[in-house]
Coordinates of N, CA and C in Angstrom, one line a residue:
S1 N 0.8 -1.2 -0.1 CA -0.1 0.0 0.0 C 0.9 1.2 0.0
L2 N 2.1 1.1 0.4 CA 3.0 2.3 0.3 C 3.3 2.8 -1.0
L3 N 3.6 1.9 -1.9 CA 3.8 2.2 -3.3 C 2.6 2.7 -3.9
Q4 N 1.4 2.1 -3.6 CA 0.1 2.6 -4.2 C -0.2 4.0 -3.8
S5 N 0.1 4.4 -2.5 CA -0.2 5.8 -2.0 C 0.8 6.7 -2.8
I6 N 1.9 6.3 -3.1 CA 2.9 7.2 -3.8 C 2.5 7.3 -5.3
A7 N 2.2 6.3 -5.9 CA 2.1 6.2 -7.4 C 0.7 6.8 -7.8
K8 N -0.1 7.1 -7.0 CA -1.5 7.6 -7.5 C -1.5 9.1 -7.7
F9 N -0.4 9.8 -7.5 CA -0.4 11.3 -7.9 C 0.4 11.4 -9.1
Y10 N -0.1 12.4 -9.9 CA 0.4 12.8 -11.1 C 0.8 14.4 -10.9
D11 N 2.0 14.6 -10.9 CA 2.5 16.0 -10.5 C 3.6 16.4 -11.5
P12 N 3.2 16.8 -12.7 CA 4.2 17.1 -13.8 C 5.0 18.4 -13.4
L13 N 4.5 19.3 -12.7 CA 5.2 20.5 -12.5 C 6.0 20.4 -11.2
G14 N 5.9 19.4 -10.5 CA 6.6 19.2 -9.1 C 6.1 20.1 -8.0
L15 N 4.9 20.5 -8.1 CA 4.5 21.4 -7.0 C 4.2 20.8 -5.7
F16 N 3.9 19.4 -5.7 CA 3.7 18.6 -4.5 C 5.0 17.8 -4.3
A17 N 6.0 18.1 -4.8 CA 7.2 17.1 -4.6 C 7.6 17.1 -3.1
P18 N 7.6 18.2 -2.4 CA 8.1 18.2 -1.0 C 7.3 17.1 -0.2
V19 N 6.1 16.9 -0.5 CA 5.3 15.9 0.1 C 5.5 14.5 -0.4
L20 N 5.6 14.4 -1.7 CA 5.6 13.1 -2.4 C 7.0 12.5 -2.2
V21 N 8.1 13.3 -2.2 CA 9.5 12.8 -2.1 C 9.6 12.0 -0.8
L22 N 8.9 12.4 0.3 CA 9.0 11.8 1.6 C 8.5 10.3 1.4
G23 N 7.4 10.1 0.7 CA 7.0 8.7 0.4 C 7.9 7.9 -0.3
K24 N 8.7 8.7 -1.4 CA 9.6 7.9 -2.2 C 10.8 7.5 -1.4
I25 N 11.2 8.4 -0.4 CA 12.3 8.0 0.5 C 12.0 6.8 1.4
M26 N 10.7 6.9 1.9 CA 10.2 5.8 2.7 C 10.3 4.4 2.0
F27 N 9.9 4.6 0.7 CA 9.8 3.3 -0.1 C 11.3 2.9 -0.3
Q28 N 12.2 3.7 -0.5 CA 13.6 3.4 -0.6 C 14.2 2.8 0.6
D29 N 13.7 3.4 1.6 CA 14.2 2.8 3.0 C 13.8 1.4 3.3
T30 N 12.5 1.1 2.8 CA 12.0 -0.3 2.9 C 12.8 -1.2 2.1
W31 N 13.2 -0.7 1.0 CA 13.9 -1.5 -0.1 C 15.4 -1.9 0.5
F32 N 16.0 -0.8 1.1 CA 17.4 -1.1 1.7 C 17.3 -1.9 2.9
C33 N 16.2 -1.9 3.6 CA 16.0 -2.9 4.8 C 15.8 -4.3 4.4
G34 N 15.5 -4.5 3.2 CA 15.4 -5.9 2.7 C 13.9 -6.3 2.9
I35 N 12.9 -5.5 3.1 CA 11.5 -5.9 3.3 C 11.0 -6.3 2.0
Q36 N 10.3 -7.4 2.1 CA 9.8 -8.0 0.7 C 8.3 -7.4 0.5
W37 N 7.9 -7.6 -0.7 CA 6.7 -7.0 -1.2 C 5.5 -7.3 -0.2
Y38 N 5.3 -8.4 0.2 CA 4.1 -8.8 0.9 C 4.4 -9.0 2.5
E39 N 5.5 -8.5 2.9 CA 5.8 -8.5 4.4 C 5.0 -7.2 5.0
I40 N 4.8 -7.5 6.2 CA 4.2 -6.4 7.1 C 5.2 -5.4 7.3
L41 N 4.9 -4.1 7.2 CA 5.9 -3.1 7.5 C 6.1 -2.9 8.9
P42 N 7.3 -2.6 9.4 CA 7.5 -2.2 10.9 C 6.7 -1.1 11.4
P43 N 6.3 -1.0 12.7 CA 5.4 0.0 13.2 C 6.0 1.4 13.0
D44 N 7.3 1.7 13.0 CA 7.8 3.0 12.8 C 7.5 3.5 11.4
I45 N 7.6 2.6 10.4 CA 7.3 2.9 9.0 C 5.8 3.1 8.8
G46 N 5.0 2.3 9.5 CA 3.6 2.5 9.5 C 3.1 3.8 10.0
I47 N 3.8 4.3 11.0 CA 3.4 5.6 11.6 C 3.8 6.7 10.5
E48 N 5.0 6.6 9.9 CA 5.3 7.5 9.0 C 4.4 7.5 7.7
I49 N 3.9 6.3 7.3 CA 2.9 6.2 6.3 C 1.6 7.0 6.6
Q50 N 1.2 6.8 7.8 CA 0.0 7.5 8.2 C 0.1 9.1 8.2
Q51 N 1.3 9.5 8.6 CA 1.5 11.0 8.4 C 1.6 11.4 7.0
M52 N 2.2 10.6 6.3 CA 2.2 10.9 4.8 C 0.9 11.0 4.1
E53 N -0.1 10.0 4.5 CA -1.4 9.9 4.0 C -2.1 11.1 4.5
Y54 N -1.9 11.6 5.6 CA -2.5 12.9 6.2 C -2.1 14.0 5.2
R55 N -0.9 14.1 4.9 CA -0.4 15.2 3.9 C -1.1 15.0 2.6
T56 N -1.2 13.8 2.1 CA -1.8 13.6 0.8 C -3.3 13.9 0.7
V57 N -4.0 14.0 1.9 CA -5.3 14.4 2.0 C -5.4 15.9 1.6
I58 N -4.4 16.6 2.1 CA -4.3 18.1 1.6 C -4.1 18.2 0.2
I59 N -3.3 17.3 -0.4 CA -3.1 17.4 -1.9 C -4.4 17.1 -2.6
K60 N -5.1 16.0 -2.1 CA -6.3 15.6 -2.7 C -7.3 16.9 -2.7
G61 N -7.2 17.7 -1.8 CA -8.2 18.8 -1.7 C -7.8 19.9 -2.8
C62 N -6.7 19.7 -3.5 CA -6.2 20.6 -4.5 C -6.6 19.9 -5.9
K63 N -7.6 19.2 -5.9 CA -8.0 18.3 -7.1 C -8.2 19.2 -8.4
N64 N -8.7 20.4 -8.2 CA -9.0 21.3 -9.4 C -7.9 22.5 -9.5
F65 N -6.8 22.2 -8.9 CA -5.7 23.3 -9.0 C -5.3 23.4 -10.4
Q66 N -5.2 24.7 -10.9 CA -4.8 24.9 -12.3 C -3.8 26.0 -12.2
V67 N -2.8 25.9 -13.2 CA -1.8 26.8 -13.3 C -2.0 27.5 -14.7
D68 N -2.2 28.8 -14.8 CA -2.4 29.4 -15.9 C -1.1 29.6 -16.7
R69 N -1.1 29.4 -18.0 CA 0.1 29.6 -18.7 C 0.1 31.1 -19.5
S70 N 1.2 31.6 -19.5 CA 1.3 33.0 -20.2 C 1.5 32.7 -21.6
F71 N 0.7 33.4 -22.5 CA 0.9 33.2 -23.9 C 0.6 34.6 -24.5
E72 N 1.6 35.1 -25.2 CA 1.4 36.5 -25.8 C 1.7 36.4 -27.2
F73 N 0.9 37.1 -28.1 CA 1.3 37.3 -29.5 C 2.3 38.3 -29.6
I74 N 3.2 38.0 -30.6 CA 4.3 39.1 -30.9 C 3.6 39.9 -32.1
K75 N 3.5 41.2 -31.8 CA 3.0 42.0 -32.8 C 3.9 42.5 -33.8
H76 N 5.1 42.8 -33.5 CA 6.1 43.2 -34.4 C 7.3 42.4 -34.4
R77 N 7.7 42.0 -35.6 CA 8.9 41.1 -35.7 C 10.0 41.9 -36.3
I78 N 11.1 41.9 -35.8 CA 12.3 42.5 -36.2 C 13.3 41.5 -36.8
P79 N 13.6 41.6 -38.0 CA 14.5 40.6 -38.6 C 16.0 40.9 -38.1
H80 N 16.6 39.8 -37.9 CA 18.0 39.9 -37.4 C 18.9 39.6 -38.6
I81 N 19.8 40.6 -38.8 CA 20.7 40.5 -39.9 C 22.1 40.2 -39.3
L82 N 22.7 39.1 -39.9 CA 23.9 38.7 -39.4 C 25.1 39.0 -40.2

């Protein structure tokens, strides 16, 4: 469920990276400890996962978050002579 809670977010701009990177670090720590896929996670990692899930609830509240792009037409072009 750790990998599932990390992978469900699509963040191409990296706006939520400070929260999501913590989950990726936790996943990496479990890998280094040699914990297998279907093993029960230690209690300390379980507490960290609960804290991360609390933070992801905040991200879920930003479901309709939009970033406006700046787009301007160029009215005059000046040719560059080399």
